[in-house]
Short mmCIF file of C-alpha atoms in Angstrom, two decimals:
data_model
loop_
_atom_site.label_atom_id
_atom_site.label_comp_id
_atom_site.label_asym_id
_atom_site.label_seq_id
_atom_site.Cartn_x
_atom_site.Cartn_y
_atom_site.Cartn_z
CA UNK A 1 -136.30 14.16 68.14
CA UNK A 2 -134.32 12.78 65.00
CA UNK A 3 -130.89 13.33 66.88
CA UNK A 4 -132.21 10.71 69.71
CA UNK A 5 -133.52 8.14 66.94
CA UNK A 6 -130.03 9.01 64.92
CA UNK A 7 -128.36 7.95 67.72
CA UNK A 8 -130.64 4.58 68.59
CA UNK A 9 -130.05 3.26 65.23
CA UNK A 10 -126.11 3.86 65.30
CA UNK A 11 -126.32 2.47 68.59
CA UNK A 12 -128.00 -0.44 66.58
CA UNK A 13 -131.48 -0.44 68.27
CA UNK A 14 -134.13 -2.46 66.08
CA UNK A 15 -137.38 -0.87 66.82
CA UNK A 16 -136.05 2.83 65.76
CA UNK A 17 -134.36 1.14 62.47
CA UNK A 18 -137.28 -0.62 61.73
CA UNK A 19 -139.54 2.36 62.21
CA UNK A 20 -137.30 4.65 60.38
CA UNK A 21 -136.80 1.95 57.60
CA UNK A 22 -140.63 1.43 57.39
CA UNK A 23 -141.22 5.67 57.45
CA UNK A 24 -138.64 5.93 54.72
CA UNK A 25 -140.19 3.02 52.84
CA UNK A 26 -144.17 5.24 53.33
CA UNK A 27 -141.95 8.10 51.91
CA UNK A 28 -142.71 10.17 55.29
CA UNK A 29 -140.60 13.48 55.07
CA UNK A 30 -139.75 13.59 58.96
CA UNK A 31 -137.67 10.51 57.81
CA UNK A 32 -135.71 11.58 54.87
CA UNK A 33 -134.87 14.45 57.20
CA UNK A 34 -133.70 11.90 59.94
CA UNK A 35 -131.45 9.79 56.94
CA UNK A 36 -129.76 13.25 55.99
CA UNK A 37 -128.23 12.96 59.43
CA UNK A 38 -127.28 9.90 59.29
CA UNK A 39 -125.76 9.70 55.67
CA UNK A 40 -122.01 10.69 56.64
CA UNK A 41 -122.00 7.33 58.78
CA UNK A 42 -122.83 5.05 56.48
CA UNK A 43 -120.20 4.04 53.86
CA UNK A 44 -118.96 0.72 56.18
CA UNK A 45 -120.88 -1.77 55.02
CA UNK A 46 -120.33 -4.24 52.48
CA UNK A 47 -122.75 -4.31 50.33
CA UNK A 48 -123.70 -7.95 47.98
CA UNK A 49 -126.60 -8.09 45.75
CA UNK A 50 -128.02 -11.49 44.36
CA UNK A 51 -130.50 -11.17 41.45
CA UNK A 52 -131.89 -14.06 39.20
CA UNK A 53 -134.67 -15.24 37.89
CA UNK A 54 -138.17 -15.98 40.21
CA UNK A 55 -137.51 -19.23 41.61
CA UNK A 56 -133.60 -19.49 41.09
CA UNK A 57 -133.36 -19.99 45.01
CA UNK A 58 -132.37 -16.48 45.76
CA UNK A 59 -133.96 -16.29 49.06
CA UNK A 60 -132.26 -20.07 50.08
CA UNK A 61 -128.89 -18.94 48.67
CA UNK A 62 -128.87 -16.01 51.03
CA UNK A 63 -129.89 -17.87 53.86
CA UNK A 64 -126.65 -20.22 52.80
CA UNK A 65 -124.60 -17.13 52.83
CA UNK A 66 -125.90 -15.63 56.00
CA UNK A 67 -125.15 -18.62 57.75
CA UNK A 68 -121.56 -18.63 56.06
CA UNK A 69 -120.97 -14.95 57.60
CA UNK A 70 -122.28 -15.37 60.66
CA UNK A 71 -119.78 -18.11 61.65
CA UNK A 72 -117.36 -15.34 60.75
CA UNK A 73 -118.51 -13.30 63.11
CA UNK A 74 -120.08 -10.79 61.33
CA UNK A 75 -123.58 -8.79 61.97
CA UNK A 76 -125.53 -8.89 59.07
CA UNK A 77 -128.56 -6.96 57.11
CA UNK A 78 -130.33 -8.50 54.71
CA UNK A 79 -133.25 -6.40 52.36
CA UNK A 80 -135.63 -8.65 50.51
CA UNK A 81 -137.92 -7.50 47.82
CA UNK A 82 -140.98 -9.04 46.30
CA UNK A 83 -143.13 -7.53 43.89
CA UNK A 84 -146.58 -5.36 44.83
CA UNK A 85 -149.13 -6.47 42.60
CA UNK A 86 -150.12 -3.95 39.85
CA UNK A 87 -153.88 -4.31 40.40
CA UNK A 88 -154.43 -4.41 44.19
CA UNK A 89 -151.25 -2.24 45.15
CA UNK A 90 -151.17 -4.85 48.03
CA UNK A 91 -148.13 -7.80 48.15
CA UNK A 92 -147.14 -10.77 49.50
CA UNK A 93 -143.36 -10.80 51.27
CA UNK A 94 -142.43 -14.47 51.43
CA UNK A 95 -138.30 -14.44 51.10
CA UNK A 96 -138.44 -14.87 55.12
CA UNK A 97 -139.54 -18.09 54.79
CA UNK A 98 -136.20 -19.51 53.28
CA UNK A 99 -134.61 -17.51 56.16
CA UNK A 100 -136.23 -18.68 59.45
CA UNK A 101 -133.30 -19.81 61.18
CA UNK A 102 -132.35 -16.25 61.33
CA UNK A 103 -134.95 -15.46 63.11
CA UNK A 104 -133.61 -15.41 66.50
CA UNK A 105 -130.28 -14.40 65.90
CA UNK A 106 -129.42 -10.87 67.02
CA UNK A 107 -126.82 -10.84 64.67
CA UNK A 108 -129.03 -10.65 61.74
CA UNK A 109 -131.69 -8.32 60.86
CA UNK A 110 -134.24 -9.11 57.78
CA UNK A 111 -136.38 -6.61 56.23
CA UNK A 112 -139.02 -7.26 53.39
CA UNK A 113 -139.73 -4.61 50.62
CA UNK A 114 -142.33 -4.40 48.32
CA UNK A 115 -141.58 -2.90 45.01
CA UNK A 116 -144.69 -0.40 45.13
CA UNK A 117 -144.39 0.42 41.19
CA UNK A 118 -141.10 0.80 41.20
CA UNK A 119 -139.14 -1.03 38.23
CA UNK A 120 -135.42 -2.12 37.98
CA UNK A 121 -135.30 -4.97 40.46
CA UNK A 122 -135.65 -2.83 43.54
CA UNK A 123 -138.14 -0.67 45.85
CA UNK A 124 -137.64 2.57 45.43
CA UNK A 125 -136.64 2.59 49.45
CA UNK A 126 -133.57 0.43 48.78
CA UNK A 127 -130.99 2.29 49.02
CA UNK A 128 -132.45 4.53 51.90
CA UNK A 129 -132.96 1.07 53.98
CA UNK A 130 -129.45 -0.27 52.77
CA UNK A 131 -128.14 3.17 54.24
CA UNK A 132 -129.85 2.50 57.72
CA UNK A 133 -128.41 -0.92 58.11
CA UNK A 134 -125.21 0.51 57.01
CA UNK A 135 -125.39 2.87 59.96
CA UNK A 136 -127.04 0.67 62.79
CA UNK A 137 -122.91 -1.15 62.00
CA UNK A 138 -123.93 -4.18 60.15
CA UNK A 139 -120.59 -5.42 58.80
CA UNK A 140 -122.54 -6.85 55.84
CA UNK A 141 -126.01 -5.39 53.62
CA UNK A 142 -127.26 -8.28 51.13
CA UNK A 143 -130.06 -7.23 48.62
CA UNK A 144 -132.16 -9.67 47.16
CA UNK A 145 -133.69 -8.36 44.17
CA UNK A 146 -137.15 -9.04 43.51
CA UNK A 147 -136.86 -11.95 40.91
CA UNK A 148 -135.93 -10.71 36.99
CA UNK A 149 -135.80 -11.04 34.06
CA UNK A 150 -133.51 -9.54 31.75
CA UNK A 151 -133.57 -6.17 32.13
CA UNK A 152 -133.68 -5.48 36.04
CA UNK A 153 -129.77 -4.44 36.87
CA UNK A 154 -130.53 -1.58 39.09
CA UNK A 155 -128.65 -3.53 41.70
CA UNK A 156 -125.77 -3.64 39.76
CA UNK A 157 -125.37 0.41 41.09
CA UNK A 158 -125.97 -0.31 45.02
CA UNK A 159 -123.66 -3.43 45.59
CA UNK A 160 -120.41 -3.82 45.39
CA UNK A 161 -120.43 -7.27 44.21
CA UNK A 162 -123.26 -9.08 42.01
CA UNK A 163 -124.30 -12.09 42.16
CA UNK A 164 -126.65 -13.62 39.38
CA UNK A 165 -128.14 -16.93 40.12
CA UNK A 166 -128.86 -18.75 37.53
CA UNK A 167 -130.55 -21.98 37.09
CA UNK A 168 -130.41 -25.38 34.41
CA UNK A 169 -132.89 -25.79 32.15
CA UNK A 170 -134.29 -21.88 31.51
CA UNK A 171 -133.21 -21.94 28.12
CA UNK A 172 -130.90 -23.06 25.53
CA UNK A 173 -127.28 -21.15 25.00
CA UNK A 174 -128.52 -18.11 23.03
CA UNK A 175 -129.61 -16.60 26.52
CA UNK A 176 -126.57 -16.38 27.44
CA UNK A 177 -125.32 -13.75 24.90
CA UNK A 178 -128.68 -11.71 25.58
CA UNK A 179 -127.40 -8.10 26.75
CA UNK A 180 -128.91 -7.29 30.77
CA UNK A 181 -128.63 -9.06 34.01
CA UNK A 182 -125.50 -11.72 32.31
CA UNK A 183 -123.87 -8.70 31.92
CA UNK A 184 -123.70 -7.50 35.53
CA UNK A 185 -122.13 -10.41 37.58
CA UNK A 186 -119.40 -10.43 39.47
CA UNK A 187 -120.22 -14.00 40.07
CA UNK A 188 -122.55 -16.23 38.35
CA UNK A 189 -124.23 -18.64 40.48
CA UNK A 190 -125.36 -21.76 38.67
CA UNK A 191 -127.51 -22.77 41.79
CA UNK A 192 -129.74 -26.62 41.86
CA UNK A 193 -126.61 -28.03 40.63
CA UNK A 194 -127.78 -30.90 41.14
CA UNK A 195 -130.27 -30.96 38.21
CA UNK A 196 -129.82 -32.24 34.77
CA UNK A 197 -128.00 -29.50 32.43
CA UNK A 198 -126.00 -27.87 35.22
CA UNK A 199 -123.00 -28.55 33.76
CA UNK A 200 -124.19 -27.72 30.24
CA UNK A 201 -125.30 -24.13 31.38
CA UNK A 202 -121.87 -23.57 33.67
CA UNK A 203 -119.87 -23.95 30.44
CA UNK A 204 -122.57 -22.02 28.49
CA UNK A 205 -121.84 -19.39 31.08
CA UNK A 206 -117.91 -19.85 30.78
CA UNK A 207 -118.09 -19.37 27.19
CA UNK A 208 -120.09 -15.99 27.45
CA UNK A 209 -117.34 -14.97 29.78
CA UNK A 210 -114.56 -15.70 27.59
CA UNK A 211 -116.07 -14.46 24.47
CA UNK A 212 -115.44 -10.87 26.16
CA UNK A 213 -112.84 -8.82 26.00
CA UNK A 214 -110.99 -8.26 29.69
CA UNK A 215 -107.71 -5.48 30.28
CA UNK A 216 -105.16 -6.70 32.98
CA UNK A 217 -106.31 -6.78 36.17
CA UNK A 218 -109.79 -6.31 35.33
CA UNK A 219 -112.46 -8.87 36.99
CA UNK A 220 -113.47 -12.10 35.24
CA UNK A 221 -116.51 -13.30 36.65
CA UNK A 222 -116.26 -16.92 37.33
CA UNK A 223 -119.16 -19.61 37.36
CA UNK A 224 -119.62 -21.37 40.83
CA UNK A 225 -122.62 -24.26 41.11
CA UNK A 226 -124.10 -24.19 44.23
CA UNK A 227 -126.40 -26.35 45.97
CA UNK A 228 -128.60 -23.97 48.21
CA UNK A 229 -130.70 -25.80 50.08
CA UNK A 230 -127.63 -28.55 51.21
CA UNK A 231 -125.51 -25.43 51.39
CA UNK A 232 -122.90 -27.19 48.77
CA UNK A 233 -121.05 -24.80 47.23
CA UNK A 234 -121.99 -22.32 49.61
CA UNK A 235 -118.41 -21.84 50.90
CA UNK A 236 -116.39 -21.68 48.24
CA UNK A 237 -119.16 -18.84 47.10
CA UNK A 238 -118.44 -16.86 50.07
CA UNK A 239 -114.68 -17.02 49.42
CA UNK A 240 -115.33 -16.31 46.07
CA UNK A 241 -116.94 -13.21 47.40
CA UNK A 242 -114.38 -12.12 49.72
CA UNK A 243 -112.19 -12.19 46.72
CA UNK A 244 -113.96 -9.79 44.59
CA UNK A 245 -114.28 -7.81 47.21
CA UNK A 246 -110.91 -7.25 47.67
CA UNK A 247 -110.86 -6.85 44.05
CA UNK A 248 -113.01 -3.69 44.27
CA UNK A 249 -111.52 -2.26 47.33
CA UNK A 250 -108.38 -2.19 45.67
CA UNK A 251 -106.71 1.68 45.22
CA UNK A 252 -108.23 3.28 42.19
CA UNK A 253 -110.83 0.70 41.78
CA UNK A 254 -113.15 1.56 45.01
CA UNK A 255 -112.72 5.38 44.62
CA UNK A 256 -113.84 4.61 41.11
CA UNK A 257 -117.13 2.53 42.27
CA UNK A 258 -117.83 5.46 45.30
CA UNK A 259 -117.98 7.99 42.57
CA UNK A 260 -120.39 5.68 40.29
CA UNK A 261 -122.59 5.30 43.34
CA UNK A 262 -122.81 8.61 44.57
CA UNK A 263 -123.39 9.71 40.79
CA UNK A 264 -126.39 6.99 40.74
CA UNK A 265 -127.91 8.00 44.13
CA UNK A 266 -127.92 11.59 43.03
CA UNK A 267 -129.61 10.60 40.00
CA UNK A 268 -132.12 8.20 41.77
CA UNK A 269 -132.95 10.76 43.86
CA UNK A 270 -133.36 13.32 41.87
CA UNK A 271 -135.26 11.67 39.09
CA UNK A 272 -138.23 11.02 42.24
CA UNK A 273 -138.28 14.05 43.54
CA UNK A 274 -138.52 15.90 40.30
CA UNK A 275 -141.36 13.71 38.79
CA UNK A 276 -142.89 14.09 41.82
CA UNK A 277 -142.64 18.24 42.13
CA UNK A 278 -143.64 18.01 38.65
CA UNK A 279 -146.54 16.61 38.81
CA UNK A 280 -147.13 18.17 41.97
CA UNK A 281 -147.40 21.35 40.63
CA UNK A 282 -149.32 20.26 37.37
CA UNK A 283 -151.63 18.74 40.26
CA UNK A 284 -152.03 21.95 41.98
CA UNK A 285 -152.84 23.69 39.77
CA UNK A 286 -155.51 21.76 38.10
CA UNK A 287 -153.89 21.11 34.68
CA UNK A 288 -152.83 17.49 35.34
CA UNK A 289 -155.64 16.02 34.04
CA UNK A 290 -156.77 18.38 31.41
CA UNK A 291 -152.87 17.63 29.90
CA UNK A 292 -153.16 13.93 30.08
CA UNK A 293 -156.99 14.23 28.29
CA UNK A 294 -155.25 16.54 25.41
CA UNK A 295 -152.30 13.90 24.67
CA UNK A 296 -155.10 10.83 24.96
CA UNK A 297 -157.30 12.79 22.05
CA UNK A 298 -154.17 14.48 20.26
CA UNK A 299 -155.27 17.29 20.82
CA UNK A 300 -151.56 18.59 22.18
CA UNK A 301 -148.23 16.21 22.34
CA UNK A 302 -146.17 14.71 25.56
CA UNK A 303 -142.97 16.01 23.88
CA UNK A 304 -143.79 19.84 24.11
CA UNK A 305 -145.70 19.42 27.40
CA UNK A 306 -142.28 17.99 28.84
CA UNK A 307 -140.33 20.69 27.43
CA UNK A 308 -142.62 23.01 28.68
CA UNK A 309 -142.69 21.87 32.35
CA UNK A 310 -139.25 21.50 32.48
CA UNK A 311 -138.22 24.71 30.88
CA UNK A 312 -140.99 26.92 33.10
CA UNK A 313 -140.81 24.52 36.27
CA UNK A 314 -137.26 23.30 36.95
CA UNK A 315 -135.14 26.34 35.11
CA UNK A 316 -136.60 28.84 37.10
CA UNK A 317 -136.18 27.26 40.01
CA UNK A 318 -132.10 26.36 39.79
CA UNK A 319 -131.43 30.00 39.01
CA UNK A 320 -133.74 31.34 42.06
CA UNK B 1 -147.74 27.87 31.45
CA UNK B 2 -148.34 31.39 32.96
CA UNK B 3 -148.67 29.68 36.50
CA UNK B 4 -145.29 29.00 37.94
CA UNK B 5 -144.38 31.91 39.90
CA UNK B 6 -147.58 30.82 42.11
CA UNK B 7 -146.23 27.49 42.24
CA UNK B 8 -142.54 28.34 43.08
CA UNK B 9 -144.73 30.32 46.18
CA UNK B 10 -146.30 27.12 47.73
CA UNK B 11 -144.32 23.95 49.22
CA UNK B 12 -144.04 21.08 47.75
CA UNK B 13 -144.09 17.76 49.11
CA UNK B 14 -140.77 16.61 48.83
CA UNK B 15 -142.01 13.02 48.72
CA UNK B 16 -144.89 10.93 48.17
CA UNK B 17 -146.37 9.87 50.93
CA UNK B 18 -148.27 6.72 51.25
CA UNK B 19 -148.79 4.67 54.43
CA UNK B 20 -149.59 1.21 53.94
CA UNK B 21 -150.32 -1.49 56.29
CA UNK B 22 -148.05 -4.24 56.74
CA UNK B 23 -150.12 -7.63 58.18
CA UNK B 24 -147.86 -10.24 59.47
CA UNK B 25 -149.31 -13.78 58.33
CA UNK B 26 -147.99 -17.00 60.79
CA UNK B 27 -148.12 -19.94 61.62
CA UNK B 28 -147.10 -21.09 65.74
CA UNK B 29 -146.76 -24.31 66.72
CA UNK B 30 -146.28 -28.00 65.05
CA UNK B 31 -149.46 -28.49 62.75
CA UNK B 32 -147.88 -28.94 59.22
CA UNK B 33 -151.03 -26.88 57.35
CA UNK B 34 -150.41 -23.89 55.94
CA UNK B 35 -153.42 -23.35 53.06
CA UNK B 36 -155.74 -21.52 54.95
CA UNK B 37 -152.48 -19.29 56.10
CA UNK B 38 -151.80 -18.96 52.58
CA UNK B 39 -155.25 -18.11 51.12
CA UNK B 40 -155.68 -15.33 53.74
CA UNK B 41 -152.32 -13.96 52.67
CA UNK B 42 -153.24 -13.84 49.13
CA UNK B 43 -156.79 -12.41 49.99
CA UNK B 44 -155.39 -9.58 52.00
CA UNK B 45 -152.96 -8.90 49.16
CA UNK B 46 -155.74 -8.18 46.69
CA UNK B 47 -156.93 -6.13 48.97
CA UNK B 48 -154.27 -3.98 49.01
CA UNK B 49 -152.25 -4.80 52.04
CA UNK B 50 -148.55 -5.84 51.95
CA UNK B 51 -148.44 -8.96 53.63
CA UNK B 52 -145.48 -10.84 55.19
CA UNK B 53 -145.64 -14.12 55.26
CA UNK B 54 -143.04 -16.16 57.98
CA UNK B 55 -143.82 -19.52 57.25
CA UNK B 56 -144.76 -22.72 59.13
CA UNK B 57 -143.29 -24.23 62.65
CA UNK B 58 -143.11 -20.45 64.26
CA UNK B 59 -142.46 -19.98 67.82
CA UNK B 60 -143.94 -16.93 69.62
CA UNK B 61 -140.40 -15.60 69.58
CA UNK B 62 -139.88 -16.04 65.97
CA UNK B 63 -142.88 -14.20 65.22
CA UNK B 64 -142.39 -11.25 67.59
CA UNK B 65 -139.25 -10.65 66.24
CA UNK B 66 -140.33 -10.66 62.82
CA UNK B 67 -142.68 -8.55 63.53
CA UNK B 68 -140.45 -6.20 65.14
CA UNK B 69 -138.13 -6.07 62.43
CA UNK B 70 -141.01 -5.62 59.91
CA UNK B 71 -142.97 -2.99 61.77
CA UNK B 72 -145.83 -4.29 60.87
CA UNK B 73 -149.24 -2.87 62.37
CA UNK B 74 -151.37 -6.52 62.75
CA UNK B 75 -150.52 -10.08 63.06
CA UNK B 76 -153.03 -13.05 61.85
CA UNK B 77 -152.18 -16.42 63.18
CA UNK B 78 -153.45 -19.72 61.97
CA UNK B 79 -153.71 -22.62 64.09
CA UNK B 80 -155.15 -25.86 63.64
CA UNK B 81 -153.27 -27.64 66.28
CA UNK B 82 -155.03 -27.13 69.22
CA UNK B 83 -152.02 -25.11 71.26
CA UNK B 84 -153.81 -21.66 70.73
CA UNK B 85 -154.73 -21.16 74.36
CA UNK B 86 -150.79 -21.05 74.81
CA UNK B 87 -149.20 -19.68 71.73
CA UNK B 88 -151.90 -16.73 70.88
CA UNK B 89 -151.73 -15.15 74.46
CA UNK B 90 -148.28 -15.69 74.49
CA UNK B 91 -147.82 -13.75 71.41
CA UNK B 92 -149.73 -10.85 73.07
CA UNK B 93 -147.31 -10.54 75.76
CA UNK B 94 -143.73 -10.62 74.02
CA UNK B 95 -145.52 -7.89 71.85
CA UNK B 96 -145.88 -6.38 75.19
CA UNK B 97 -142.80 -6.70 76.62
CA UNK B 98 -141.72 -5.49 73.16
CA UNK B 99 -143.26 -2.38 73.39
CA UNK B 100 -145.24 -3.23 70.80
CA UNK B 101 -148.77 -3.36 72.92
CA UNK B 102 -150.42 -1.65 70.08
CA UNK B 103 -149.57 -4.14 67.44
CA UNK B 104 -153.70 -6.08 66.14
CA UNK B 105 -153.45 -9.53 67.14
CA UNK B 106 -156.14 -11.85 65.72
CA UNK B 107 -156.63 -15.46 65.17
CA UNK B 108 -158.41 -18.25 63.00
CA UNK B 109 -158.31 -22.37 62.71
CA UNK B 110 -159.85 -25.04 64.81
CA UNK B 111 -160.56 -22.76 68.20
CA UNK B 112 -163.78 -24.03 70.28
CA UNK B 113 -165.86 -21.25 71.05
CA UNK B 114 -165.39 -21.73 74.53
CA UNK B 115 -161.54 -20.76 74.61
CA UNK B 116 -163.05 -17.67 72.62
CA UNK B 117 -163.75 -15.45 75.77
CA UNK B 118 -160.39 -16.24 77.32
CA UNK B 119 -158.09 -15.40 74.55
CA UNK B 120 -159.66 -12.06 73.78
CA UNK B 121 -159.22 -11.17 77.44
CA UNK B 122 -155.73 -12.07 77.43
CA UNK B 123 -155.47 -9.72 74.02
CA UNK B 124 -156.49 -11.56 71.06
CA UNK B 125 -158.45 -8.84 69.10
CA UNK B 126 -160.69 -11.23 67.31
CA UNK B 127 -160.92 -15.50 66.70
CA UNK B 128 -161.92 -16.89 63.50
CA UNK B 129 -163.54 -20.10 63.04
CA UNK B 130 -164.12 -22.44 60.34
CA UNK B 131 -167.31 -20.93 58.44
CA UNK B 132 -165.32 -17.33 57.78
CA UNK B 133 -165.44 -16.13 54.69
CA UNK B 134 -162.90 -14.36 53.73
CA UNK B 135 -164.51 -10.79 52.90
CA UNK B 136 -165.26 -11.14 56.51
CA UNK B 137 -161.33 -10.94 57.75
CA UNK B 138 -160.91 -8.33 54.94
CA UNK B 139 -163.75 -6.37 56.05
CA UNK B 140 -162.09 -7.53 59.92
CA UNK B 141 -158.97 -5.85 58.99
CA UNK B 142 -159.98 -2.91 56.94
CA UNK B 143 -161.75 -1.13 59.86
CA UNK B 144 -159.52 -2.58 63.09
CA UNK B 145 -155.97 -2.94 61.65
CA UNK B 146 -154.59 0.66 60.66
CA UNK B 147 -150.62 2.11 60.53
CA UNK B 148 -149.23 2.44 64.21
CA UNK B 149 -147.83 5.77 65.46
#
């Protein structure tokens, strides 16, 4: 059964990606057995995230940059995430809209993500979608983050180039020495360049970059404006792009960002799956809640709980 | 925690598993009006669905191939233009063609009772008209819109 849909989605077949994207996204175990298969043909892609703040234009700038790649000739994947709301665990996927026409291009395949909980910028499906697109042949993957704030740079561990979109008019120069998502572009993206202040933030942005401290041959990120919804500046982004990526697929650099990667999606994955057998067993065996009523009352403390689960739990496991 | 050789005994989930519905929201056709769309959306959210929303000016193409791409398990379409006799039952039969018979179509805007009958033979699960409150589509969707196999 998961050979024949391994073999649809290499053969590129949307209704067995989309399935297996949406089982991977419910967490259905059939699924993850299915992506094991398909892992060792995935690794082609080119993967470009674009983060920024809610409303920078992310979705339009992608849209800009599909377009740009499609005239190129290249197949393209784009994952779009919005956030699930915290009360209703329901969500409302709306980065399609800057995207409609997309829509009827075989060439291009759009798939919207809800965050379900998960923090950092991403679902906690991304990179399990991101690997299915990679293996249905799509020359190019772009992530849109969910929109950020500061802190949200999971992305900066799944793409190989960044791009942070920022807009004029968010705030004065001191946000641009704040530590977080200035500190992961590849690119900066000064985007509604049109508006008043776009030049002041470009050369707030130029100055961040030069105040740091760059060995030969390392990356400088420059500052493009861009005009998303005219699709000015949207070439010279693209090129822009192409350049950094040759940057990073340069000898020593991309074995360098494959071993980061595979580091982080050993870590990703292994951070779920051991919450979740944690508290699985805590679960099963009825002590879950009694635990979480003893650390509410201080009656008991998280810290020695942890060490205990992990010491009894985990420990005994490895060696078995 | 004298328990864990009887956990290390029983299988674990490896993941969590959660199946939710996924409700595409559109709008066919020319009328420029996408409130009602919009309210809908944002009433199904608190309800717990994830809802994607494609925008205004849809064709029945554009919508079926969202869909398909999506997965998603229903569609609600909004129409205030008066092309719903064509666009709704045309829907229903890319879906079809798409393999993707199973897929909860249903309807609301300005739809005269009359044309009623006729779209839900031609596949429209259910019509809408101006009156609906809105616990009535979430109630609508809650019992006739579940995952797909």
């Amino acid at each position: 059964m998961s050979k024949a849909v391994v073999d649809l989605v290499r053969s590129g077949d949307v209704r067995a990606a989309a399935r297996l994207m949406r089982d991977l996204d419910d967490g259905i175990p059939a699924a993850q057995r299915t992506l094991r298969k398909i892992y060792k043909h995935t690794g082609r892609a080119f993967i470009l995230g674009i983060t920024g703040a809610p409303g920078a234009g992310k979705s339009t700038l992608v849209d800009a940059v599909v377009t740009e790649f499609r005239a190129q000739g290249k197949t393209v994947g784009v994952v779009a995430i919005d956030p699930t709301s915290p009360y209703s665990g329901g969500a409302i996927l709306g980065d399609r809209i800057r995207m409609q026409r997309h829509y009827l291009d075989d060439g291009v395949f759009i798939k919207s993500l809800a965050t379900r909980g998960h923090l950092g910028g991403l679902s906690r499906s991304t990179i399990d979608v991101v690997n299915v697109m990679d293996a249905m042949g799509k020359d190019i993957v772009i992530i849109e983050t969910v929109g950020v704030g500061q802190d949200e740079v999971e992305i900066v561990k799944v793409a190989h180039t960044n791009l942070v979109v920022v807009v004029p008019g968010l705030g004065d120069d001191i946000q641009a020495i704040k530590a977080g998502i200035l500190e992961i572009a590849d690119i900066f993206v000064v985007n509604k360049a049109d508006r008043e202040g776009a030049d002041r933030t470009r050369r707030d942005l130029e100055t961040m970059v030069s105040l740091n401290e760059y060995e030969e041959n390392e990356w400088v990120p420059p500052v493009l404006p861009t005009e998303a919804v005219s699709g000015k500046g949207v070439h010279g982004l693209v090129e822009m792009v192409e350049r950094h990526r040759a940057h990073v697929f340069i000898d020593g650099n991309i074995e360098r960002f494959r071993r980061e990667k595979a580091t982080v999606e050993l870590f990703e994955m292994l951070k779920i799956r051991l919450l979740e057998k944690a508290v699985g067993d805590l679960e099963r065996h009825g002590l879950l809640d009694g635990l979480v009523a003893d650390i509410a009352a201080r009656r008991k403390d998280p810290y020695s709980i942890v060490e205990k689960v992990v010491n009894h739990s985990f420990a005994a496991n490895l060696i078995g | 925690m004298a328990t864990v050789a009887a956990v290390k005994k029983k299988p674990t989930p490896s993941r969590k598993t959660e199946r939710k519905v996924r409700i595409l929201i559109g709008k066919p056709g020319l009328d420029g009006h996408d409130r009602g769309a919009k309210i809908i959306a944002r009433a199904l959210r608190d309800a717990g669905f994830e809802i994607i929303y494609t925008g205004l000016h849809q064709t029945p193409e554009m919508i079926v191939t969202a869909a398909l791409q999506e997965d998603v398990d229903g569609i609600g379409l909004s129409i205030l233009s008066g092309a719903h006799n064509h666009l709704l039952p045309r829907i229903v039969e890319l879906l079809k063609e798409k393999d993707m018979g199973d897929v909860v179509v249903f309807g609301g805007g300005i739809i005269p009772d009359d044309d009623i009958p006729k779209l839900k033979r031609k596949g429209v699960d259910r019509v809408f008209t101006p009156g609906t409150t809105l616990k009535e589509i979430v109630d609508y969707v809650r019992e006739n819109v579940h995952p797909r196999a």
